[in-house]
Amino acid sequence: MKQKEKLPTVAELFSDNIEVAYKNEQLNLLLNQEPKKEWIKTHPYIKGYNYLPIDKVEFLLRKIFKKYTIEILREGTAFNGVYVVVRVHYLNPATGTMEHHDGIGACQLQTKEGTSPTDLININNGALSMAFPIAKTVAIKDACDHFGKLFGADLNRKDTIPFSPDIKLLKSSLKPEERRLWDMINDCKTKADLMNIAEQVEIDKQHESINQLFTEKMEQFKNN
């Protein structure tokens, strides 16, 4: 019988550059937080469809990535509307490199009231000049969905899986003495055990990963 090979862990795969992997994991954690409830809007014409307005998406791009550009790859017409394909270039703060996501958006051409949307003879004046910017906006938001929940990726999805950082990867980024503290926190069986550790060390002054583990364990005991 062939012996089953042991698969490498994520931490082992990134062993040559564990610090960058840790930063990427922290970035993923940030990008997969829920957006502010007051930012979420309901589409006026599509029942039950939620979205983030473009100004909130642009705010997040500036706030998180500091540097980004929008490139229009192509545009055109399709049936009774127009489409735009964009590429959102952004500076990855974890790696310091420029990366990108692509997105596509479309918008129907407005026709005169009472006429069929397919009747292109009755297109309103200025319909094209309105449709292309709208399609571009939709394309930008479509590209930014790739970042994660914070940009509205899961607003209209069901049965989504909550993101949780790779514990072994986070632990691998710690120094030996920090790993010992990590194990102590992780081995806590009660809230009292956890509070005893908090009294011995200043948790808020520890590595971010330790802070995160402490908070998760505290939440775990609250729910039990």
mmCIF file of the C-alpha atoms, coordinates in Angstrom:
data_MODEL
# 
_entry.id   MODEL 
# 
loop_
_atom_site.group_PDB 
_atom_site.id 
_atom_site.type_symbol 
_atom_site.label_atom_id 
_atom_site.label_alt_id 
_atom_site.label_comp_id 
_atom_site.label_asym_id 
_atom_site.label_entity_id 
_atom_site.label_seq_id 
_atom_site.pdbx_PDB_ins_code 
_atom_site.Cartn_x 
_atom_site.Cartn_y 
_atom_site.Cartn_z 
_atom_site.occupancy 
_atom_site.B_iso_or_equiv 
_atom_site.pdbx_formal_charge 
_atom_site.auth_seq_id 
_atom_site.auth_comp_id 
_atom_site.auth_asym_id 
_atom_site.auth_atom_id 
_atom_site.pdbx_PDB_model_num 
ATOM 1   C CA . MET A 1 1   ? 0.000   0.000  0.000   1.00 0.00 ? 1   MET A CA 1 
ATOM 2   C CA . LYS A 1 2   ? 1.395   3.347  -1.035  1.00 0.00 ? 2   LYS A CA 1 
ATOM 3   C CA . GLN A 1 3   ? 2.177   5.591  1.901   1.00 0.00 ? 3   GLN A CA 1 
ATOM 4   C CA . LYS A 1 4   ? 0.225   8.832  1.872   1.00 0.00 ? 4   LYS A CA 1 
ATOM 5   C CA . GLU A 1 5   ? 2.519   11.811 1.413   1.00 0.00 ? 5   GLU A CA 1 
ATOM 6   C CA . LYS A 1 6   ? 2.355   14.562 3.983   1.00 0.00 ? 6   LYS A CA 1 
ATOM 7   C CA . LEU A 1 7   ? 1.200   17.823 2.446   1.00 0.00 ? 7   LEU A CA 1 
ATOM 8   C CA . PRO A 1 8   ? 3.160   20.972 3.318   1.00 0.00 ? 8   PRO A CA 1 
ATOM 9   C CA . THR A 1 9   ? 1.521   23.620 5.480   1.00 0.00 ? 9   THR A CA 1 
ATOM 10  C CA . VAL A 1 10  ? 0.974   27.164 4.254   1.00 0.00 ? 10  VAL A CA 1 
ATOM 11  C CA . ALA A 1 11  ? 3.662   28.339 6.670   1.00 0.00 ? 11  ALA A CA 1 
ATOM 12  C CA . GLU A 1 12  ? 6.133   25.859 5.165   1.00 0.00 ? 12  GLU A CA 1 
ATOM 13  C CA . LEU A 1 13  ? 5.328   27.040 1.638   1.00 0.00 ? 13  LEU A CA 1 
ATOM 14  C CA . PHE A 1 14  ? 6.177   30.608 2.647   1.00 0.00 ? 14  PHE A CA 1 
ATOM 15  C CA . SER A 1 15  ? 9.124   29.729 4.895   1.00 0.00 ? 15  SER A CA 1 
ATOM 16  C CA . ASP A 1 16  ? 11.560  31.728 2.721   1.00 0.00 ? 16  ASP A CA 1 
ATOM 17  C CA . ASN A 1 17  ? 9.537   34.913 3.137   1.00 0.00 ? 17  ASN A CA 1 
ATOM 18  C CA . ILE A 1 18  ? 7.291   34.430 6.136   1.00 0.00 ? 18  ILE A CA 1 
ATOM 19  C CA . GLU A 1 19  ? 7.099   38.159 6.927   1.00 0.00 ? 19  GLU A CA 1 
ATOM 20  C CA . VAL A 1 20  ? 5.557   38.998 3.536   1.00 0.00 ? 20  VAL A CA 1 
ATOM 21  C CA . ALA A 1 21  ? 3.141   36.076 3.892   1.00 0.00 ? 21  ALA A CA 1 
ATOM 22  C CA . TYR A 1 22  ? 2.137   37.385 7.323   1.00 0.00 ? 22  TYR A CA 1 
ATOM 23  C CA . LYS A 1 23  ? 1.521   40.880 5.956   1.00 0.00 ? 23  LYS A CA 1 
ATOM 24  C CA . ASN A 1 24  ? -0.568  39.451 3.122   1.00 0.00 ? 24  ASN A CA 1 
ATOM 25  C CA . GLU A 1 25  ? -2.628  37.468 5.616   1.00 0.00 ? 25  GLU A CA 1 
ATOM 26  C CA . GLN A 1 26  ? -3.240  40.593 7.689   1.00 0.00 ? 26  GLN A CA 1 
ATOM 27  C CA . LEU A 1 27  ? -4.266  42.452 4.528   1.00 0.00 ? 27  LEU A CA 1 
ATOM 28  C CA . ASN A 1 28  ? -6.673  39.631 3.644   1.00 0.00 ? 28  ASN A CA 1 
ATOM 29  C CA . LEU A 1 29  ? -8.126  39.836 7.135   1.00 0.00 ? 29  LEU A CA 1 
ATOM 30  C CA . LEU A 1 30  ? -8.747  43.567 6.722   1.00 0.00 ? 30  LEU A CA 1 
ATOM 31  C CA . LEU A 1 31  ? -10.256 43.180 3.244   1.00 0.00 ? 31  LEU A CA 1 
ATOM 32  C CA . ASN A 1 32  ? -12.660 40.513 4.464   1.00 0.00 ? 32  ASN A CA 1 
ATOM 33  C CA . GLN A 1 33  ? -14.299 42.572 7.190   1.00 0.00 ? 33  GLN A CA 1 
ATOM 34  C CA . GLU A 1 34  ? -17.935 43.555 6.691   1.00 0.00 ? 34  GLU A CA 1 
ATOM 35  C CA . PRO A 1 35  ? -18.442 47.059 5.233   1.00 0.00 ? 35  PRO A CA 1 
ATOM 36  C CA . LYS A 1 36  ? -20.132 49.680 7.391   1.00 0.00 ? 36  LYS A CA 1 
ATOM 37  C CA . LYS A 1 37  ? -23.890 49.100 7.441   1.00 0.00 ? 37  LYS A CA 1 
ATOM 38  C CA . GLU A 1 38  ? -24.590 52.769 6.766   1.00 0.00 ? 38  GLU A CA 1 
ATOM 39  C CA . TRP A 1 39  ? -22.600 52.527 3.534   1.00 0.00 ? 39  TRP A CA 1 
ATOM 40  C CA . ILE A 1 40  ? -24.785 49.769 2.076   1.00 0.00 ? 40  ILE A CA 1 
ATOM 41  C CA . LYS A 1 41  ? -27.551 50.910 -0.274  1.00 0.00 ? 41  LYS A CA 1 
ATOM 42  C CA . THR A 1 42  ? -30.453 49.025 -1.853  1.00 0.00 ? 42  THR A CA 1 
ATOM 43  C CA . HIS A 1 43  ? -30.857 49.269 -5.622  1.00 0.00 ? 43  HIS A CA 1 
ATOM 44  C CA . PRO A 1 44  ? -33.967 51.321 -6.516  1.00 0.00 ? 44  PRO A CA 1 
ATOM 45  C CA . TYR A 1 45  ? -34.960 49.050 -9.413  1.00 0.00 ? 45  TYR A CA 1 
ATOM 46  C CA . ILE A 1 46  ? -33.547 45.602 -8.613  1.00 0.00 ? 46  ILE A CA 1 
ATOM 47  C CA . LYS A 1 47  ? -35.437 44.052 -5.695  1.00 0.00 ? 47  LYS A CA 1 
ATOM 48  C CA . GLY A 1 48  ? -33.226 42.928 -2.834  1.00 0.00 ? 48  GLY A CA 1 
ATOM 49  C CA . TYR A 1 49  ? -29.983 43.954 -4.542  1.00 0.00 ? 49  TYR A CA 1 
ATOM 50  C CA . ASN A 1 50  ? -27.480 45.685 -2.251  1.00 0.00 ? 50  ASN A CA 1 
ATOM 51  C CA . TYR A 1 51  ? -24.411 47.633 -3.291  1.00 0.00 ? 51  TYR A CA 1 
ATOM 52  C CA . LEU A 1 52  ? -21.693 50.028 -2.153  1.00 0.00 ? 52  LEU A CA 1 
ATOM 53  C CA . PRO A 1 53  ? -21.782 53.457 -3.836  1.00 0.00 ? 53  PRO A CA 1 
ATOM 54  C CA . ILE A 1 54  ? -18.730 54.282 -5.948  1.00 0.00 ? 54  ILE A CA 1 
ATOM 55  C CA . ASP A 1 55  ? -17.606 57.062 -3.589  1.00 0.00 ? 55  ASP A CA 1 
ATOM 56  C CA . LYS A 1 56  ? -17.211 54.496 -0.776  1.00 0.00 ? 56  LYS A CA 1 
ATOM 57  C CA . VAL A 1 57  ? -15.269 52.148 -3.072  1.00 0.00 ? 57  VAL A CA 1 
ATOM 58  C CA . GLU A 1 58  ? -12.940 54.983 -4.118  1.00 0.00 ? 58  GLU A CA 1 
ATOM 59  C CA . PHE A 1 59  ? -12.510 56.009 -0.467  1.00 0.00 ? 59  PHE A CA 1 
ATOM 60  C CA . LEU A 1 60  ? -11.411 52.467 0.446   1.00 0.00 ? 60  LEU A CA 1 
ATOM 61  C CA . LEU A 1 61  ? -9.002  52.336 -2.504  1.00 0.00 ? 61  LEU A CA 1 
ATOM 62  C CA . ARG A 1 62  ? -7.337  55.562 -1.351  1.00 0.00 ? 62  ARG A CA 1 
ATOM 63  C CA . LYS A 1 63  ? -7.390  54.652 2.337   1.00 0.00 ? 63  LYS A CA 1 
ATOM 64  C CA . ILE A 1 64  ? -5.990  51.119 2.058   1.00 0.00 ? 64  ILE A CA 1 
ATOM 65  C CA . PHE A 1 65  ? -3.768  51.145 -1.010  1.00 0.00 ? 65  PHE A CA 1 
ATOM 66  C CA . LYS A 1 66  ? -2.734  54.839 -1.115  1.00 0.00 ? 66  LYS A CA 1 
ATOM 67  C CA . LYS A 1 67  ? -1.865  54.532 -4.803  1.00 0.00 ? 67  LYS A CA 1 
ATOM 68  C CA . TYR A 1 68  ? -4.181  53.266 -7.533  1.00 0.00 ? 68  TYR A CA 1 
ATOM 69  C CA . THR A 1 69  ? -5.083  53.974 -11.167 1.00 0.00 ? 69  THR A CA 1 
ATOM 70  C CA . ILE A 1 70  ? -8.003  52.979 -13.381 1.00 0.00 ? 70  ILE A CA 1 
ATOM 71  C CA . GLU A 1 71  ? -7.180  51.762 -16.882 1.00 0.00 ? 71  GLU A CA 1 
ATOM 72  C CA . ILE A 1 72  ? -9.908  51.321 -19.515 1.00 0.00 ? 72  ILE A CA 1 
ATOM 73  C CA . LEU A 1 73  ? -9.028  48.174 -21.450 1.00 0.00 ? 73  LEU A CA 1 
ATOM 74  C CA . ARG A 1 74  ? -11.869 48.335 -23.954 1.00 0.00 ? 74  ARG A CA 1 
ATOM 75  C CA . GLU A 1 75  ? -15.427 49.493 -24.477 1.00 0.00 ? 75  GLU A CA 1 
ATOM 76  C CA . GLY A 1 76  ? -18.203 48.769 -26.944 1.00 0.00 ? 76  GLY A CA 1 
ATOM 77  C CA . THR A 1 77  ? -21.885 48.173 -27.583 1.00 0.00 ? 77  THR A CA 1 
ATOM 78  C CA . ALA A 1 78  ? -23.867 45.028 -26.878 1.00 0.00 ? 78  ALA A CA 1 
ATOM 79  C CA . PHE A 1 79  ? -27.482 44.680 -28.031 1.00 0.00 ? 79  PHE A CA 1 
ATOM 80  C CA . ASN A 1 80  ? -29.246 47.753 -26.544 1.00 0.00 ? 80  ASN A CA 1 
ATOM 81  C CA . GLY A 1 81  ? -26.482 48.936 -24.246 1.00 0.00 ? 81  GLY A CA 1 
ATOM 82  C CA . VAL A 1 82  ? -22.793 49.652 -23.806 1.00 0.00 ? 82  VAL A CA 1 
ATOM 83  C CA . TYR A 1 83  ? -20.035 47.921 -21.853 1.00 0.00 ? 83  TYR A CA 1 
ATOM 84  C CA . VAL A 1 84  ? -16.682 48.959 -20.403 1.00 0.00 ? 84  VAL A CA 1 
ATOM 85  C CA . VAL A 1 85  ? -13.823 46.731 -19.238 1.00 0.00 ? 85  VAL A CA 1 
ATOM 86  C CA . VAL A 1 86  ? -11.406 48.259 -16.729 1.00 0.00 ? 86  VAL A CA 1 
ATOM 87  C CA . ARG A 1 87  ? -8.259  47.270 -14.903 1.00 0.00 ? 87  ARG A CA 1 
ATOM 88  C CA . VAL A 1 88  ? -7.764  48.596 -11.370 1.00 0.00 ? 88  VAL A CA 1 
ATOM 89  C CA . HIS A 1 89  ? -4.042  48.917 -10.629 1.00 0.00 ? 89  HIS A CA 1 
ATOM 90  C CA . TYR A 1 90  ? -3.148  49.197 -6.935  1.00 0.00 ? 90  TYR A CA 1 
ATOM 91  C CA . LEU A 1 91  ? -0.089  49.225 -4.709  1.00 0.00 ? 91  LEU A CA 1 
ATOM 92  C CA . ASN A 1 92  ? -0.122  46.118 -2.532  1.00 0.00 ? 92  ASN A CA 1 
ATOM 93  C CA . PRO A 1 93  ? 0.976   47.402 0.919   1.00 0.00 ? 93  PRO A CA 1 
ATOM 94  C CA . ALA A 1 94  ? 2.153   43.919 1.926   1.00 0.00 ? 94  ALA A CA 1 
ATOM 95  C CA . THR A 1 95  ? 4.580   43.436 -0.953  1.00 0.00 ? 95  THR A CA 1 
ATOM 96  C CA . GLY A 1 96  ? 5.190   46.984 -2.192  1.00 0.00 ? 96  GLY A CA 1 
ATOM 97  C CA . THR A 1 97  ? 4.394   45.910 -5.766  1.00 0.00 ? 97  THR A CA 1 
ATOM 98  C CA . MET A 1 98  ? 1.744   47.127 -8.214  1.00 0.00 ? 98  MET A CA 1 
ATOM 99  C CA . GLU A 1 99  ? -0.957  44.537 -8.867  1.00 0.00 ? 99  GLU A CA 1 
ATOM 100 C CA . HIS A 1 100 ? -4.340  44.647 -10.587 1.00 0.00 ? 100 HIS A CA 1 
ATOM 101 C CA . HIS A 1 101 ? -7.889  43.310 -10.821 1.00 0.00 ? 101 HIS A CA 1 
ATOM 102 C CA . ASP A 1 102 ? -10.107 43.432 -13.932 1.00 0.00 ? 102 ASP A CA 1 
ATOM 103 C CA . GLY A 1 103 ? -13.817 44.173 -14.052 1.00 0.00 ? 103 GLY A CA 1 
ATOM 104 C CA . ILE A 1 104 ? -16.621 44.609 -16.565 1.00 0.00 ? 104 ILE A CA 1 
ATOM 105 C CA . GLY A 1 105 ? -19.723 46.784 -16.414 1.00 0.00 ? 105 GLY A CA 1 
ATOM 106 C CA . ALA A 1 106 ? -22.673 47.429 -18.700 1.00 0.00 ? 106 ALA A CA 1 
ATOM 107 C CA . CYS A 1 107 ? -25.498 49.935 -18.955 1.00 0.00 ? 107 CYS A CA 1 
ATOM 108 C CA . GLN A 1 108 ? -28.664 49.937 -21.027 1.00 0.00 ? 108 GLN A CA 1 
ATOM 109 C CA . LEU A 1 109 ? -29.239 52.897 -23.355 1.00 0.00 ? 109 LEU A CA 1 
ATOM 110 C CA . GLN A 1 110 ? -32.197 55.039 -22.349 1.00 0.00 ? 110 GLN A CA 1 
ATOM 111 C CA . THR A 1 111 ? -34.991 55.341 -24.920 1.00 0.00 ? 111 THR A CA 1 
ATOM 112 C CA . LYS A 1 112 ? -37.908 57.744 -25.077 1.00 0.00 ? 112 LYS A CA 1 
ATOM 113 C CA . GLU A 1 113 ? -40.723 57.128 -22.618 1.00 0.00 ? 113 GLU A CA 1 
ATOM 114 C CA . GLY A 1 114 ? -43.251 54.612 -23.859 1.00 0.00 ? 114 GLY A CA 1 
ATOM 115 C CA . THR A 1 115 ? -40.925 53.029 -26.408 1.00 0.00 ? 115 THR A CA 1 
ATOM 116 C CA . SER A 1 116 ? -39.284 49.623 -26.271 1.00 0.00 ? 116 SER A CA 1 
ATOM 117 C CA . PRO A 1 117 ? -35.745 49.412 -24.820 1.00 0.00 ? 117 PRO A CA 1 
ATOM 118 C CA . THR A 1 118 ? -34.817 47.573 -28.011 1.00 0.00 ? 118 THR A CA 1 
ATOM 119 C CA . ASP A 1 119 ? -36.034 50.426 -30.222 1.00 0.00 ? 119 ASP A CA 1 
ATOM 120 C CA . LEU A 1 120 ? -32.699 52.123 -30.840 1.00 0.00 ? 120 LEU A CA 1 
ATOM 121 C CA . ILE A 1 121 ? -34.321 54.684 -33.158 1.00 0.00 ? 121 ILE A CA 1 
ATOM 122 C CA . ASN A 1 122 ? -35.821 56.335 -30.073 1.00 0.00 ? 122 ASN A CA 1 
ATOM 123 C CA . ILE A 1 123 ? -32.632 56.659 -28.020 1.00 0.00 ? 123 ILE A CA 1 
ATOM 124 C CA . ASN A 1 124 ? -32.685 59.754 -25.810 1.00 0.00 ? 124 ASN A CA 1 
ATOM 125 C CA . ASN A 1 125 ? -30.300 62.599 -26.496 1.00 0.00 ? 125 ASN A CA 1 
ATOM 126 C CA . GLY A 1 126 ? -27.225 62.156 -24.332 1.00 0.00 ? 126 GLY A CA 1 
ATOM 127 C CA . ALA A 1 127 ? -27.970 58.485 -23.686 1.00 0.00 ? 127 ALA A CA 1 
ATOM 128 C CA . LEU A 1 128 ? -24.467 57.417 -24.715 1.00 0.00 ? 128 LEU A CA 1 
ATOM 129 C CA . SER A 1 129 ? -22.743 60.109 -22.662 1.00 0.00 ? 129 SER A CA 1 
ATOM 130 C CA . MET A 1 130 ? -24.641 58.878 -19.583 1.00 0.00 ? 130 MET A CA 1 
ATOM 131 C CA . ALA A 1 131 ? -24.355 55.156 -20.259 1.00 0.00 ? 131 ALA A CA 1 
ATOM 132 C CA . PHE A 1 132 ? -20.580 54.887 -20.639 1.00 0.00 ? 132 PHE A CA 1 
ATOM 133 C CA . PRO A 1 133 ? -19.692 56.552 -17.290 1.00 0.00 ? 133 PRO A CA 1 
ATOM 134 C CA . ILE A 1 134 ? -22.256 54.346 -15.535 1.00 0.00 ? 134 ILE A CA 1 
ATOM 135 C CA . ALA A 1 135 ? -20.813 51.239 -17.199 1.00 0.00 ? 135 ALA A CA 1 
ATOM 136 C CA . LYS A 1 136 ? -17.319 52.334 -16.157 1.00 0.00 ? 136 LYS A CA 1 
ATOM 137 C CA . THR A 1 137 ? -18.465 52.780 -12.552 1.00 0.00 ? 137 THR A CA 1 
ATOM 138 C CA . VAL A 1 138 ? -20.034 49.311 -12.512 1.00 0.00 ? 138 VAL A CA 1 
ATOM 139 C CA . ALA A 1 139 ? -16.824 47.875 -13.987 1.00 0.00 ? 139 ALA A CA 1 
ATOM 140 C CA . ILE A 1 140 ? -14.674 49.483 -11.279 1.00 0.00 ? 140 ILE A CA 1 
ATOM 141 C CA . LYS A 1 141 ? -16.896 48.054 -8.552  1.00 0.00 ? 141 LYS A CA 1 
ATOM 142 C CA . ASP A 1 142 ? -16.863 44.661 -10.278 1.00 0.00 ? 142 ASP A CA 1 
ATOM 143 C CA . ALA A 1 143 ? -13.049 44.683 -10.255 1.00 0.00 ? 143 ALA A CA 1 
ATOM 144 C CA . CYS A 1 144 ? -12.936 45.750 -6.605  1.00 0.00 ? 144 CYS A CA 1 
ATOM 145 C CA . ASP A 1 145 ? -15.197 42.856 -5.606  1.00 0.00 ? 145 ASP A CA 1 
ATOM 146 C CA . HIS A 1 146 ? -12.059 40.720 -5.954  1.00 0.00 ? 146 HIS A CA 1 
ATOM 147 C CA . PHE A 1 147 ? -10.585 42.416 -2.877  1.00 0.00 ? 147 PHE A CA 1 
ATOM 148 C CA . GLY A 1 148 ? -13.170 40.910 -0.527  1.00 0.00 ? 148 GLY A CA 1 
ATOM 149 C CA . LYS A 1 149 ? -16.133 41.595 1.730   1.00 0.00 ? 149 LYS A CA 1 
ATOM 150 C CA . LEU A 1 150 ? -15.038 45.120 2.649   1.00 0.00 ? 150 LEU A CA 1 
ATOM 151 C CA . PHE A 1 151 ? -15.596 46.197 -0.959  1.00 0.00 ? 151 PHE A CA 1 
ATOM 152 C CA . GLY A 1 152 ? -19.053 44.588 -1.085  1.00 0.00 ? 152 GLY A CA 1 
ATOM 153 C CA . ALA A 1 153 ? -18.112 41.243 -2.627  1.00 0.00 ? 153 ALA A CA 1 
ATOM 154 C CA . ASP A 1 154 ? -20.603 39.221 -0.561  1.00 0.00 ? 154 ASP A CA 1 
ATOM 155 C CA . LEU A 1 155 ? -23.490 41.672 -0.261  1.00 0.00 ? 155 LEU A CA 1 
ATOM 156 C CA . ASN A 1 156 ? -25.729 39.603 -2.538  1.00 0.00 ? 156 ASN A CA 1 
ATOM 157 C CA . ARG A 1 157 ? -24.324 36.141 -1.871  1.00 0.00 ? 157 ARG A CA 1 
ATOM 158 C CA . LYS A 1 158 ? -25.767 33.450 0.374   1.00 0.00 ? 158 LYS A CA 1 
ATOM 159 C CA . ASP A 1 159 ? -24.029 30.743 2.411   1.00 0.00 ? 159 ASP A CA 1 
ATOM 160 C CA . THR A 1 160 ? -20.672 32.532 2.403   1.00 0.00 ? 160 THR A CA 1 
ATOM 161 C CA . ILE A 1 161 ? -17.700 31.254 4.402   1.00 0.00 ? 161 ILE A CA 1 
ATOM 162 C CA . PRO A 1 162 ? -16.280 33.748 6.935   1.00 0.00 ? 162 PRO A CA 1 
ATOM 163 C CA . PHE A 1 163 ? -12.587 34.467 6.464   1.00 0.00 ? 163 PHE A CA 1 
ATOM 164 C CA . SER A 1 164 ? -10.226 33.418 9.230   1.00 0.00 ? 164 SER A CA 1 
ATOM 165 C CA . PRO A 1 165 ? -6.451  33.924 9.115   1.00 0.00 ? 165 PRO A CA 1 
ATOM 166 C CA . ASP A 1 166 ? -4.108  30.943 8.977   1.00 0.00 ? 166 ASP A CA 1 
ATOM 167 C CA . ILE A 1 167 ? -3.130  30.414 12.614  1.00 0.00 ? 167 ILE A CA 1 
ATOM 168 C CA . LYS A 1 168 ? 0.061   28.469 11.854  1.00 0.00 ? 168 LYS A CA 1 
ATOM 169 C CA . LEU A 1 169 ? 1.180   31.162 9.433   1.00 0.00 ? 169 LEU A CA 1 
ATOM 170 C CA . LEU A 1 170 ? 0.620   33.909 12.003  1.00 0.00 ? 170 LEU A CA 1 
ATOM 171 C CA . LYS A 1 171 ? 2.486   31.946 14.663  1.00 0.00 ? 171 LYS A CA 1 
ATOM 172 C CA . SER A 1 172 ? 5.434   31.358 12.322  1.00 0.00 ? 172 SER A CA 1 
ATOM 173 C CA . SER A 1 173 ? 6.026   35.109 12.130  1.00 0.00 ? 173 SER A CA 1 
ATOM 174 C CA . LEU A 1 174 ? 6.638   35.361 15.892  1.00 0.00 ? 174 LEU A CA 1 
ATOM 175 C CA . LYS A 1 175 ? 9.871   35.332 17.873  1.00 0.00 ? 175 LYS A CA 1 
ATOM 176 C CA . PRO A 1 176 ? 10.542  32.346 20.208  1.00 0.00 ? 176 PRO A CA 1 
ATOM 177 C CA . GLU A 1 177 ? 9.407   34.174 23.367  1.00 0.00 ? 177 GLU A CA 1 
ATOM 178 C CA . GLU A 1 178 ? 6.284   35.386 21.555  1.00 0.00 ? 178 GLU A CA 1 
ATOM 179 C CA . ARG A 1 179 ? 5.507   31.833 20.448  1.00 0.00 ? 179 ARG A CA 1 
ATOM 180 C CA . ARG A 1 180 ? 5.605   30.687 24.067  1.00 0.00 ? 180 ARG A CA 1 
ATOM 181 C CA . LEU A 1 181 ? 3.072   33.383 24.964  1.00 0.00 ? 181 LEU A CA 1 
ATOM 182 C CA . TRP A 1 182 ? 0.993   32.348 21.950  1.00 0.00 ? 182 TRP A CA 1 
ATOM 183 C CA . ASP A 1 183 ? 0.907   28.733 23.178  1.00 0.00 ? 183 ASP A CA 1 
ATOM 184 C CA . MET A 1 184 ? -0.068  29.843 26.684  1.00 0.00 ? 184 MET A CA 1 
ATOM 185 C CA . ILE A 1 185 ? -3.019  31.822 25.323  1.00 0.00 ? 185 ILE A CA 1 
ATOM 186 C CA . ASN A 1 186 ? -4.036  29.078 22.928  1.00 0.00 ? 186 ASN A CA 1 
ATOM 187 C CA . ASP A 1 187 ? -3.985  26.472 25.727  1.00 0.00 ? 187 ASP A CA 1 
ATOM 188 C CA . CYS A 1 188 ? -6.336  28.463 27.967  1.00 0.00 ? 188 CYS A CA 1 
ATOM 189 C CA . LYS A 1 189 ? -9.427  26.447 28.893  1.00 0.00 ? 189 LYS A CA 1 
ATOM 190 C CA . THR A 1 190 ? -11.376 29.147 30.746  1.00 0.00 ? 190 THR A CA 1 
ATOM 191 C CA . LYS A 1 191 ? -11.811 32.893 30.743  1.00 0.00 ? 191 LYS A CA 1 
ATOM 192 C CA . ALA A 1 192 ? -10.088 32.989 34.141  1.00 0.00 ? 192 ALA A CA 1 
ATOM 193 C CA . ASP A 1 193 ? -6.975  31.361 32.647  1.00 0.00 ? 193 ASP A CA 1 
ATOM 194 C CA . LEU A 1 194 ? -6.964  33.974 29.926  1.00 0.00 ? 194 LEU A CA 1 
ATOM 195 C CA . MET A 1 195 ? -7.329  36.857 32.372  1.00 0.00 ? 195 MET A CA 1 
ATOM 196 C CA . ASN A 1 196 ? -4.450  35.494 34.476  1.00 0.00 ? 196 ASN A CA 1 
ATOM 197 C CA . ILE A 1 197 ? -2.188  35.765 31.432  1.00 0.00 ? 197 ILE A CA 1 
ATOM 198 C CA . ALA A 1 198 ? -3.466  39.276 30.723  1.00 0.00 ? 198 ALA A CA 1 
ATOM 199 C CA . GLU A 1 199 ? -2.458  40.267 34.261  1.00 0.00 ? 199 GLU A CA 1 
ATOM 200 C CA . GLN A 1 200 ? 1.065   38.897 33.776  1.00 0.00 ? 200 GLN A CA 1 
ATOM 201 C CA . VAL A 1 201 ? 1.812   40.533 30.411  1.00 0.00 ? 201 VAL A CA 1 
ATOM 202 C CA . GLU A 1 202 ? 0.633   43.709 28.722  1.00 0.00 ? 202 GLU A CA 1 
ATOM 203 C CA . ILE A 1 203 ? -1.379  42.149 25.913  1.00 0.00 ? 203 ILE A CA 1 
ATOM 204 C CA . ASP A 1 204 ? -1.966  45.451 24.133  1.00 0.00 ? 204 ASP A CA 1 
ATOM 205 C CA . LYS A 1 205 ? 1.807   45.908 23.776  1.00 0.00 ? 205 LYS A CA 1 
ATOM 206 C CA . GLN A 1 206 ? 2.392   42.463 22.272  1.00 0.00 ? 206 GLN A CA 1 
ATOM 207 C CA . HIS A 1 207 ? 2.660   41.447 18.620  1.00 0.00 ? 207 HIS A CA 1 
ATOM 208 C CA . GLU A 1 208 ? -0.493  42.074 16.584  1.00 0.00 ? 208 GLU A CA 1 
ATOM 209 C CA . SER A 1 209 ? -0.993  38.334 16.057  1.00 0.00 ? 209 SER A CA 1 
ATOM 210 C CA . ILE A 1 210 ? -0.981  37.735 19.815  1.00 0.00 ? 210 ILE A CA 1 
ATOM 211 C CA . ASN A 1 211 ? -3.500  40.523 20.300  1.00 0.00 ? 211 ASN A CA 1 
ATOM 212 C CA . GLN A 1 212 ? -5.668  38.926 17.662  1.00 0.00 ? 212 GLN A CA 1 
ATOM 213 C CA . LEU A 1 213 ? -5.455  35.450 19.217  1.00 0.00 ? 213 LEU A CA 1 
ATOM 214 C CA . PHE A 1 214 ? -6.256  36.871 22.659  1.00 0.00 ? 214 PHE A CA 1 
ATOM 215 C CA . THR A 1 215 ? -9.345  38.635 21.291  1.00 0.00 ? 215 THR A CA 1 
ATOM 216 C CA . GLU A 1 216 ? -10.521 35.490 19.483  1.00 0.00 ? 216 GLU A CA 1 
ATOM 217 C CA . LYS A 1 217 ? -10.113 33.367 22.616  1.00 0.00 ? 217 LYS A CA 1 
ATOM 218 C CA . MET A 1 218 ? -12.003 35.956 24.658  1.00 0.00 ? 218 MET A CA 1 
ATOM 219 C CA . GLU A 1 219 ? -14.866 35.882 22.142  1.00 0.00 ? 219 GLU A CA 1 
ATOM 220 C CA . GLN A 1 220 ? -14.814 32.093 22.249  1.00 0.00 ? 220 GLN A CA 1 
ATOM 221 C CA . PHE A 1 221 ? -15.329 32.080 26.018  1.00 0.00 ? 221 PHE A CA 1 
ATOM 222 C CA . LYS A 1 222 ? -18.109 34.662 25.738  1.00 0.00 ? 222 LYS A CA 1 
ATOM 223 C CA . ASN A 1 223 ? -20.017 32.429 23.344  1.00 0.00 ? 223 ASN A CA 1 
ATOM 224 C CA . ASN A 1 224 ? -19.589 29.289 25.458  1.00 0.00 ? 224 ASN A CA 1 
# 
